[in-house]
C-alpha cells in the first residue's frame, strides 16, 4: 500500500525542451525547495526522461507522459510500461486530453492502458476532463462519469492512482476554472469514487486540478477541500512559477 503524501503537484512539460533548456530547468529546480510532505512529479518528454531522472534531486520524482497499452512487442514507436519500470521511472500520465483528441485515445483504451501500467508496477496520473461543448451542452457529468467508469474494471490498486481533472477549455488557454467550478467537479469525482470504492478509499485518492494553473491562481484553488494538488503545463517550464505552485499547496 503506497503511503501517499496528502498533496501532489505534477509538471507536464509536454512536447517541449532541448538538452540545454532541460539542463537549465533541472538546475533551477534543484536550486529551489519544495515542501517535504507533498509529491512533486515532473514529466519530461521521453527523450529527456533518463537525463532528468538522474540529475534531479531526490525531492522530485519523474513521470512519463504516456505509455503503450500492452507489454513489449511489435508496436513501432511506442514505449512500454515495462521499459519505464526498467529505467526506474515510477509514474506515468494516462488519458491526457491532448492524447484523447490528437491520438484518438478512447476512455476504454485509457482504462486498459491505466490498468496495464498499474499491473506492471507503475503509479499513474489518470486524466479526465470535458470540452467546452460538453460543458455547454449539458453533458458535463455524463462525460466525466463515463471517463471514470472506464477506469474501474481495470484498476485494482487505487493507492497508486492520482486523478487529474483537466477541463479541456482551460488547458493552454489562460482561462483557469474558478475555484468553485473546480471544487464542484472534484467533489463529484470524489462521489463517483466513493460510490464504487467506499468513502475511505475515495478520500485517499488525490484529485488534482490542471488547466492554466499559475503562481497567481494556485493559492485560491488550493484552499478548496477536494483539490489535492495540480497538474501544471506551461507554468511547469518556468522553475520560479512551478516552485511557487508547489509551495502553495502545503
Ligand atoms: O495540460 C495540462 C495543463 O496545461 P496548462 O497548465 O498549460 O494549461 N496539464 O497536463
PDB file of C-alpha atoms and ligand atoms in Angstrom:
ATOM      1  CA  UNK A   1       0.000   0.000   0.000  1.00  0.00           C
ATOM      2  CA  UNK A   2       1.705   3.255  -1.086  1.00  0.00           C
ATOM      3  CA  UNK A   3       1.943   5.815   1.716  1.00  0.00           C
ATOM      4  CA  UNK A   4       0.964   8.844  -0.303  1.00  0.00           C
ATOM      5  CA  UNK A   5       1.652  12.430   0.626  1.00  0.00           C
ATOM      6  CA  UNK A   6      -1.550  14.457   1.087  1.00  0.00           C
ATOM      7  CA  UNK A   7      -0.811  16.755  -1.849  1.00  0.00           C
ATOM      8  CA  UNK A   8       0.543  16.133  -5.324  1.00  0.00           C
ATOM      9  CA  UNK A   9       1.930  18.580  -7.858  1.00  0.00           C
ATOM     10  CA  UNK A  10       2.767  17.359 -11.344  1.00  0.00           C
ATOM     11  CA  UNK A  11       4.632  19.261 -14.028  1.00  0.00           C
ATOM     12  CA  UNK A  12       3.677  18.179 -17.531  1.00  0.00           C
ATOM     13  CA  UNK A  13       6.391  19.505 -19.816  1.00  0.00           C
ATOM     14  CA  UNK A  14       4.508  18.219 -22.877  1.00  0.00           C
ATOM     15  CA  UNK A  15       6.423  18.359 -26.174  1.00  0.00           C
ATOM     16  CA  UNK A  16       8.925  20.982 -25.120  1.00  0.00           C
ATOM     17  CA  UNK A  17      12.652  21.292 -24.488  1.00  0.00           C
ATOM     18  CA  UNK A  18      16.170  20.940 -25.755  1.00  0.00           C
ATOM     19  CA  UNK A  19      19.115  19.407 -23.924  1.00  0.00           C
ATOM     20  CA  UNK A  20      20.202  22.916 -22.985  1.00  0.00           C
ATOM     21  CA  UNK A  21      16.804  24.123 -21.795  1.00  0.00           C
ATOM     22  CA  UNK A  22      16.151  20.900 -19.857  1.00  0.00           C
ATOM     23  CA  UNK A  23      19.556  21.111 -18.193  1.00  0.00           C
ATOM     24  CA  UNK A  24      18.804  24.719 -17.165  1.00  0.00           C
ATOM     25  CA  UNK A  25      15.335  23.863 -15.843  1.00  0.00           C
ATOM     26  CA  UNK A  26      16.705  20.959 -13.806  1.00  0.00           C
ATOM     27  CA  UNK A  27      19.422  23.181 -12.340  1.00  0.00           C
ATOM     28  CA  UNK A  28      16.827  25.784 -11.351  1.00  0.00           C
ATOM     29  CA  UNK A  29      14.532  23.148  -9.811  1.00  0.00           C
ATOM     30  CA  UNK A  30      17.463  21.681  -7.882  1.00  0.00           C
ATOM     31  CA  UNK A  31      18.313  25.147  -6.583  1.00  0.00           C
ATOM     32  CA  UNK A  32      14.736  25.575  -5.333  1.00  0.00           C
ATOM     33  CA  UNK A  33      12.991  23.927  -2.409  1.00  0.00           C
ATOM     34  CA  UNK A  34       9.656  22.146  -2.233  1.00  0.00           C
ATOM     35  CA  UNK A  35       7.721  21.020   0.873  1.00  0.00           C
ATOM     36  CA  UNK A  36       8.769  17.538   2.020  1.00  0.00           C
ATOM     37  CA  UNK A  37       5.152  16.484   2.615  1.00  0.00           C
ATOM     38  CA  UNK A  38       3.985  16.714  -0.978  1.00  0.00           C
ATOM     39  CA  UNK A  39       4.686  14.560  -4.029  1.00  0.00           C
ATOM     40  CA  UNK A  40       6.321  16.626  -6.774  1.00  0.00           C
ATOM     41  CA  UNK A  41       6.496  14.779 -10.075  1.00  0.00           C
ATOM     42  CA  UNK A  42       7.829  16.253 -13.343  1.00  0.00           C
ATOM     43  CA  UNK A  43       7.013  14.690 -16.706  1.00  0.00           C
ATOM     44  CA  UNK A  44       9.664  15.422 -19.364  1.00  0.00           C
ATOM     45  CA  UNK A  45       9.442  14.157 -22.943  1.00  0.00           C
ATOM     46  CA  UNK A  46      10.612  10.527 -23.194  1.00  0.00           C
ATOM     47  CA  UNK A  47      13.909  11.525 -24.788  1.00  0.00           C
ATOM     48  CA  UNK A  48      14.945  13.532 -21.693  1.00  0.00           C
ATOM     49  CA  UNK A  49      13.492  11.207 -19.038  1.00  0.00           C
ATOM     50  CA  UNK A  50      16.682   9.389 -18.049  1.00  0.00           C
ATOM     51  CA  UNK A  51      18.779  12.573 -18.022  1.00  0.00           C
ATOM     52  CA  UNK A  52      16.201  14.335 -15.828  1.00  0.00           C
ATOM     53  CA  UNK A  53      15.758  11.345 -13.523  1.00  0.00           C
ATOM     54  CA  UNK A  54      19.498  11.103 -12.986  1.00  0.00           C
ATOM     55  CA  UNK A  55      20.069  14.840 -12.416  1.00  0.00           C
ATOM     56  CA  UNK A  56      17.025  15.916 -10.382  1.00  0.00           C
ATOM     57  CA  UNK A  57      17.490  15.892  -6.606  1.00  0.00           C
ATOM     58  CA  UNK A  58      15.533  13.366  -4.560  1.00  0.00           C
ATOM     59  CA  UNK A  59      12.771  15.789  -3.587  1.00  0.00           C
ATOM     60  CA  UNK A  60      11.455  15.324  -7.130  1.00  0.00           C
ATOM     61  CA  UNK A  61      10.089  12.288  -8.929  1.00  0.00           C
ATOM     62  CA  UNK A  62       9.668  11.774 -12.664  1.00  0.00           C
ATOM     63  CA  UNK A  63       6.804  10.589 -14.835  1.00  0.00           C
ATOM     64  CA  UNK A  64       6.432   9.581 -18.443  1.00  0.00           C
ATOM     65  CA  UNK A  65       3.729  11.457 -20.356  1.00  0.00           C
ATOM     66  CA  UNK A  66       2.313   8.236 -21.783  1.00  0.00           C
ATOM     67  CA  UNK A  67       2.998   4.533 -22.317  1.00  0.00           C
ATOM     68  CA  UNK A  68       1.692   1.744 -24.544  1.00  0.00           C
ATOM     69  CA  UNK A  69      -1.316  -0.360 -23.568  1.00  0.00           C
ATOM     70  CA  UNK A  70       0.441  -3.743 -23.828  1.00  0.00           C
ATOM     71  CA  UNK A  71       3.808  -5.295 -22.986  1.00  0.00           C
ATOM     72  CA  UNK A  72       6.838  -5.084 -25.312  1.00  0.00           C
ATOM     73  CA  UNK A  73       6.372  -6.191 -28.916  1.00  0.00           C
ATOM     74  CA  UNK A  74       5.647  -5.134 -32.472  1.00  0.00           C
ATOM     75  CA  UNK A  75       4.342  -1.670 -31.603  1.00  0.00           C
ATOM     76  CA  UNK A  76       6.609   0.648 -33.573  1.00  0.00           C
ATOM     77  CA  UNK A  77       7.204   3.982 -31.920  1.00  0.00           C
ATOM     78  CA  UNK A  78       5.673   3.019 -28.588  1.00  0.00           C
ATOM     79  CA  UNK A  79       7.287   2.907 -25.127  1.00  0.00           C
ATOM     80  CA  UNK A  80       6.085   0.113 -22.835  1.00  0.00           C
ATOM     81  CA  UNK A  81       5.245   0.343 -19.150  1.00  0.00           C
ATOM     82  CA  UNK A  82       7.852  -2.384 -18.613  1.00  0.00           C
ATOM     83  CA  UNK A  83      10.527  -0.129 -20.137  1.00  0.00           C
ATOM     84  CA  UNK A  84       9.540   2.677 -17.760  1.00  0.00           C
ATOM     85  CA  UNK A  85       9.826   0.311 -14.791  1.00  0.00           C
ATOM     86  CA  UNK A  86      13.169  -0.975 -16.107  1.00  0.00           C
ATOM     87  CA  UNK A  87      14.527   2.581 -16.371  1.00  0.00           C
ATOM     88  CA  UNK A  88      13.315   3.431 -12.859  1.00  0.00           C
ATOM     89  CA  UNK A  89      10.584   5.844 -13.960  1.00  0.00           C
ATOM     90  CA  UNK A  90       7.880   5.348 -11.306  1.00  0.00           C
ATOM     91  CA  UNK A  91       4.996   7.413 -12.701  1.00  0.00           C
ATOM     92  CA  UNK A  92       3.091   7.692 -15.980  1.00  0.00           C
ATOM     93  CA  UNK A  93       0.346  10.027 -17.160  1.00  0.00           C
ATOM     94  CA  UNK A  94      -2.561   8.320 -18.948  1.00  0.00           C
ATOM     95  CA  UNK A  95      -5.524   9.766 -20.812  1.00  0.00           C
ATOM     96  CA  UNK A  96      -4.286  13.315 -21.191  1.00  0.00           C
ATOM     97  CA  UNK A  97      -6.896  15.238 -23.212  1.00  0.00           C
ATOM     98  CA  UNK A  98      -4.307  16.019 -25.883  1.00  0.00           C
ATOM     99  CA  UNK A  99      -3.843  12.291 -26.451  1.00  0.00           C
ATOM    100  CA  UNK A 100      -7.588  11.695 -26.377  1.00  0.00           C
ATOM    101  CA  UNK A 101      -8.123  14.381 -29.033  1.00  0.00           C
ATOM    102  CA  UNK A 102      -4.928  14.211 -31.101  1.00  0.00           C
ATOM    103  CA  UNK A 103      -4.274  10.457 -30.903  1.00  0.00           C
ATOM    104  CA  UNK A 104      -7.855   9.212 -30.710  1.00  0.00           C
ATOM    105  CA  UNK A 105      -7.490   7.570 -27.318  1.00  0.00           C
ATOM    106  CA  UNK A 106     -10.945   6.429 -26.133  1.00  0.00           C
ATOM    107  CA  UNK A 107     -11.901   6.121 -22.490  1.00  0.00           C
ATOM    108  CA  UNK A 108     -11.899   2.327 -22.921  1.00  0.00           C
ATOM    109  CA  UNK A 109      -8.331   2.473 -24.259  1.00  0.00           C
ATOM    110  CA  UNK A 110      -7.255   4.816 -21.454  1.00  0.00           C
ATOM    111  CA  UNK A 111      -8.806   2.461 -18.897  1.00  0.00           C
ATOM    112  CA  UNK A 112      -6.937  -0.526 -20.319  1.00  0.00           C
ATOM    113  CA  UNK A 113      -3.689   1.448 -20.510  1.00  0.00           C
ATOM    114  CA  UNK A 114      -4.100   2.614 -16.912  1.00  0.00           C
ATOM    115  CA  UNK A 115      -4.741  -0.936 -15.709  1.00  0.00           C
ATOM    116  CA  UNK A 116      -1.758  -2.308 -17.611  1.00  0.00           C
ATOM    117  CA  UNK A 117       0.580   0.375 -16.248  1.00  0.00           C
ATOM    118  CA  UNK A 118      -0.550  -0.387 -12.681  1.00  0.00           C
ATOM    119  CA  UNK A 119      -0.274  -4.158 -13.208  1.00  0.00           C
ATOM    120  CA  UNK A 120       3.318  -3.657 -14.356  1.00  0.00           C
ATOM    121  CA  UNK A 121       4.028  -1.696 -11.151  1.00  0.00           C
ATOM    122  CA  UNK A 122       3.837   1.955 -12.186  1.00  0.00           C
ATOM    123  CA  UNK A 123       1.974   4.727 -10.384  1.00  0.00           C
ATOM    124  CA  UNK A 124      -0.494   6.541 -12.606  1.00  0.00           C
ATOM    125  CA  UNK A 125      -1.829  10.065 -13.057  1.00  0.00           C
ATOM    126  CA  UNK A 126      -5.083   9.344 -14.890  1.00  0.00           C
ATOM    127  CA  UNK A 127      -6.590  12.385 -16.621  1.00  0.00           C
ATOM    128  CA  UNK A 128     -10.259  13.193 -17.130  1.00  0.00           C
ATOM    129  CA  UNK A 129     -11.951  16.363 -18.316  1.00  0.00           C
ATOM    130  CA  UNK A 130     -14.658  17.794 -20.551  1.00  0.00           C
ATOM    131  CA  UNK A 131     -14.574  20.034 -23.614  1.00  0.00           C
ATOM    132  CA  UNK A 132     -16.374  23.374 -23.674  1.00  0.00           C
ATOM    133  CA  UNK A 133     -19.025  21.861 -25.936  1.00  0.00           C
ATOM    134  CA  UNK A 134     -19.645  19.047 -23.495  1.00  0.00           C
ATOM    135  CA  UNK A 135     -19.917  21.518 -20.611  1.00  0.00           C
ATOM    136  CA  UNK A 136     -22.200  23.900 -22.511  1.00  0.00           C
ATOM    137  CA  UNK A 137     -24.388  21.165 -23.992  1.00  0.00           C
ATOM    138  CA  UNK A 138     -25.233  19.705 -20.580  1.00  0.00           C
ATOM    139  CA  UNK A 139     -23.165  16.530 -20.896  1.00  0.00           C
ATOM    140  CA  UNK A 140     -20.547  17.544 -18.310  1.00  0.00           C
ATOM    141  CA  UNK A 141     -21.481  14.915 -15.704  1.00  0.00           C
ATOM    142  CA  UNK A 142     -22.132  12.201 -18.308  1.00  0.00           C
ATOM    143  CA  UNK A 143     -18.691  12.820 -19.848  1.00  0.00           C
ATOM    144  CA  UNK A 144     -16.820  12.762 -16.539  1.00  0.00           C
ATOM    145  CA  UNK A 145     -18.723   9.713 -15.301  1.00  0.00           C
ATOM    146  CA  UNK A 146     -18.022   7.709 -18.459  1.00  0.00           C
ATOM    147  CA  UNK A 147     -14.316   8.600 -18.289  1.00  0.00           C
ATOM    148  CA  UNK A 148     -14.217   7.479 -14.643  1.00  0.00           C
ATOM    149  CA  UNK A 149     -16.287   4.305 -15.168  1.00  0.00           C
ATOM    150  CA  UNK A 150     -13.776   3.160 -17.831  1.00  0.00           C
ATOM    151  CA  UNK A 151     -11.101   3.037 -15.106  1.00  0.00           C
ATOM    152  CA  UNK A 152     -12.884   0.855 -12.569  1.00  0.00           C
ATOM    153  CA  UNK A 153     -12.758  -2.530 -14.378  1.00  0.00           C
ATOM    154  CA  UNK A 154      -9.005  -2.108 -14.907  1.00  0.00           C
ATOM    155  CA  UNK A 155      -7.733  -0.531 -11.683  1.00  0.00           C
ATOM    156  CA  UNK A 156      -7.137  -2.941  -8.804  1.00  0.00           C
ATOM    157  CA  UNK A 157      -4.878  -0.767  -6.645  1.00  0.00           C
ATOM    158  CA  UNK A 158      -6.200   2.763  -6.202  1.00  0.00           C
ATOM    159  CA  UNK A 159      -3.385   3.634  -3.799  1.00  0.00           C
ATOM    160  CA  UNK A 160      -1.165   4.126  -6.872  1.00  0.00           C
ATOM    161  CA  UNK A 161      -3.601   6.311  -8.793  1.00  0.00           C
ATOM    162  CA  UNK A 162      -3.925  10.098  -8.876  1.00  0.00           C
ATOM    163  CA  UNK A 163      -6.919  11.514 -10.755  1.00  0.00           C
ATOM    164  CA  UNK A 164      -6.241  14.722 -12.686  1.00  0.00           C
ATOM    165  CA  UNK A 165      -9.268  16.807 -13.621  1.00  0.00           C
ATOM    166  CA  UNK A 166      -8.309  18.976 -16.579  1.00  0.00           C
ATOM    167  CA  UNK A 167     -11.155  20.817 -18.279  1.00  0.00           C
ATOM    168  CA  UNK A 168     -10.073  20.952 -21.914  1.00  0.00           C
ATOM    169  CA  UNK A 169     -11.285  24.546 -22.237  1.00  0.00           C
ATOM    170  CA  UNK A 170      -8.798  25.585 -19.515  1.00  0.00           C
ATOM    171  CA  UNK A 171      -5.728  23.843 -20.950  1.00  0.00           C
ATOM    172  CA  UNK A 172      -3.289  26.274 -22.527  1.00  0.00           C
ATOM    173  CA  UNK A 173      -5.929  28.994 -22.747  1.00  0.00           C
ATOM    174  CA  UNK A 174      -5.191  31.116 -19.697  1.00  0.00           C
ATOM    175  CA  UNK A 175      -8.860  30.592 -18.789  1.00  0.00           C
ATOM    176  CA  UNK A 176      -8.442  28.784 -15.480  1.00  0.00           C
ATOM    177  CA  UNK A 177     -11.509  27.195 -13.885  1.00  0.00           C
ATOM    178  CA  UNK A 178     -12.774  29.200 -10.947  1.00  0.00           C
ATOM    179  CA  UNK A 179     -12.173  27.580  -7.550  1.00  0.00           C
ATOM    180  CA  UNK A 180     -15.921  26.942  -7.340  1.00  0.00           C
ATOM    181  CA  UNK A 181     -16.069  25.303 -10.800  1.00  0.00           C
ATOM    182  CA  UNK A 182     -13.069  23.095  -9.973  1.00  0.00           C
ATOM    183  CA  UNK A 183     -14.332  22.204  -6.483  1.00  0.00           C
ATOM    184  CA  UNK A 184     -17.769  21.257  -7.888  1.00  0.00           C
ATOM    185  CA  UNK A 185     -16.216  18.756 -10.295  1.00  0.00           C
ATOM    186  CA  UNK A 186     -13.668  17.449  -7.772  1.00  0.00           C
ATOM    187  CA  UNK A 187     -16.470  16.813  -5.277  1.00  0.00           C
ATOM    188  CA  UNK A 188     -18.408  14.973  -7.981  1.00  0.00           C
ATOM    189  CA  UNK A 189     -15.377  12.824  -8.864  1.00  0.00           C
ATOM    190  CA  UNK A 190     -14.922  12.061  -5.157  1.00  0.00           C
ATOM    191  CA  UNK A 191     -18.543  10.884  -5.031  1.00  0.00           C
ATOM    192  CA  UNK A 192     -18.062   8.693  -8.117  1.00  0.00           C
ATOM    193  CA  UNK A 193     -15.066   7.117  -6.377  1.00  0.00           C
ATOM    194  CA  UNK A 194     -16.959   6.715  -3.082  1.00  0.00           C
ATOM    195  CA  UNK A 195     -19.947   5.061  -4.762  1.00  0.00           C
ATOM    196  CA  UNK A 196     -17.649   2.463  -6.292  1.00  0.00           C
ATOM    197  CA  UNK A 197     -14.888   2.079  -3.714  1.00  0.00           C
ATOM    198  CA  UNK A 198     -16.304   3.372  -0.437  1.00  0.00           C
ATOM    199  CA  UNK A 199     -15.714   6.656   1.370  1.00  0.00           C
ATOM    200  CA  UNK A 200     -12.349   5.736   2.897  1.00  0.00           C
ATOM    201  CA  UNK A 201     -10.678   4.772  -0.371  1.00  0.00           C
ATOM    202  CA  UNK A 202     -12.284   7.740  -2.148  1.00  0.00           C
ATOM    203  CA  UNK A 203     -10.880  10.108   0.461  1.00  0.00           C
ATOM    204  CA  UNK A 204      -7.377   8.659  -0.021  1.00  0.00           C
ATOM    205  CA  UNK A 205      -7.247   9.183  -3.790  1.00  0.00           C
ATOM    206  CA  UNK A 206      -5.634  12.537  -4.676  1.00  0.00           C
ATOM    207  CA  UNK A 207      -7.756  14.505  -7.148  1.00  0.00           C
ATOM    208  CA  UNK A 208      -5.651  17.233  -8.715  1.00  0.00           C
ATOM    209  CA  UNK A 209      -6.633  20.135 -10.963  1.00  0.00           C
ATOM    210  CA  UNK A 210      -4.967  21.098 -14.249  1.00  0.00           C
ATOM    211  CA  UNK A 211      -5.692  23.840 -16.768  1.00  0.00           C
ATOM    212  CA  UNK A 212      -3.904  27.208 -16.804  1.00  0.00           C
ATOM    213  CA  UNK A 213      -2.642  26.909 -13.237  1.00  0.00           C
ATOM    214  CA  UNK A 214      -0.047  29.542 -12.405  1.00  0.00           C
ATOM    215  CA  UNK A 215       1.520  31.182  -9.382  1.00  0.00           C
ATOM    216  CA  UNK A 216      -1.247  33.809  -9.412  1.00  0.00           C
ATOM    217  CA  UNK A 217      -4.259  31.493  -9.186  1.00  0.00           C
ATOM    218  CA  UNK A 218      -2.900  28.418  -7.372  1.00  0.00           C
ATOM    219  CA  UNK A 219      -3.362  29.685  -3.814  1.00  0.00           C
ATOM    220  CA  UNK A 220      -7.148  30.169  -4.051  1.00  0.00           C
ATOM    221  CA  UNK A 221      -7.592  26.868  -5.897  1.00  0.00           C
ATOM    222  CA  UNK A 222      -5.517  25.068  -3.250  1.00  0.00           C
ATOM    223  CA  UNK A 223      -7.929  26.155  -0.492  1.00  0.00           C
ATOM    224  CA  UNK A 224     -10.740  24.047  -1.976  1.00  0.00           C
ATOM    225  CA  UNK A 225     -11.455  20.912   0.122  1.00  0.00           C
ATOM    226  CA  UNK A 226     -11.351  18.435  -2.767  1.00  0.00           C
ATOM    227  CA  UNK A 227      -8.429  19.927  -4.673  1.00  0.00           C
ATOM    228  CA  UNK A 228      -5.399  17.859  -3.651  1.00  0.00           C
ATOM    229  CA  UNK A 229      -2.871  19.495  -5.928  1.00  0.00           C
ATOM    230  CA  UNK A 230      -2.230  20.386  -9.533  1.00  0.00           C
ATOM    231  CA  UNK A 231      -1.094  19.117 -12.898  1.00  0.00           C
ATOM    232  CA  UNK A 232       0.723  22.100 -14.368  1.00  0.00           C
ATOM    233  CA  UNK A 233       1.569  22.546 -18.043  1.00  0.00           C
ATOM    234  CA  UNK A 234       3.031  25.800 -19.275  1.00  0.00           C
ATOM    235  CA  UNK A 235       3.941  27.138 -15.842  1.00  0.00           C
ATOM    236  CA  UNK A 236       5.954  23.975 -15.078  1.00  0.00           C
ATOM    237  CA  UNK A 237       8.509  25.009 -17.684  1.00  0.00           C
ATOM    238  CA  UNK A 238       9.355  28.091 -15.594  1.00  0.00           C
ATOM    239  CA  UNK A 239      11.093  26.991 -12.393  1.00  0.00           C
ATOM    240  CA  UNK A 240      10.115  30.039 -10.287  1.00  0.00           C
ATOM    241  CA  UNK A 241       6.417  29.638 -11.154  1.00  0.00           C
ATOM    242  CA  UNK A 242       6.446  25.896 -10.671  1.00  0.00           C
ATOM    243  CA  UNK A 243       8.246  26.171  -7.320  1.00  0.00           C
ATOM    244  CA  UNK A 244       5.738  28.804  -6.184  1.00  0.00           C
ATOM    245  CA  UNK A 245       2.871  26.465  -7.117  1.00  0.00           C
ATOM    246  CA  UNK A 246       4.485  23.557  -5.245  1.00  0.00           C
ATOM    247  CA  UNK A 247       4.832  25.722  -2.154  1.00  0.00           C
ATOM    248  CA  UNK A 248       1.230  26.944  -2.390  1.00  0.00           C
ATOM    249  CA  UNK A 249      -0.343  23.600  -1.550  1.00  0.00           C
ATOM    250  CA  UNK A 250       1.481  22.779   1.661  1.00  0.00           C
TER     251      UNK A 250
HETATM  252  O1  LIG B   1      -2.401  20.013 -19.801  1.00  0.00           O
HETATM  253  C1  LIG B   1      -2.125  20.436 -18.701  1.00  0.00           C
HETATM  254  C2  LIG B   1      -2.325  21.884 -18.306  1.00  0.00           C
HETATM  255  O2  LIG B   1      -1.631  22.699 -19.216  1.00  0.00           O
HETATM  256  P1  LIG B   1      -1.572  24.299 -18.927  1.00  0.00           P
HETATM  257  O3  LIG B   1      -1.149  24.435 -17.490  1.00  0.00           O
HETATM  258  O4  LIG B   1      -0.541  24.806 -19.898  1.00  0.00           O
HETATM  259  O5  LIG B   1      -2.957  24.815 -19.171  1.00  0.00           O
HETATM  260  N1  LIG B   1      -1.585  19.617 -17.793  1.00  0.00           N
HETATM  261  O6  LIG B   1      -1.403  18.298 -18.098  1.00  0.00           O
END
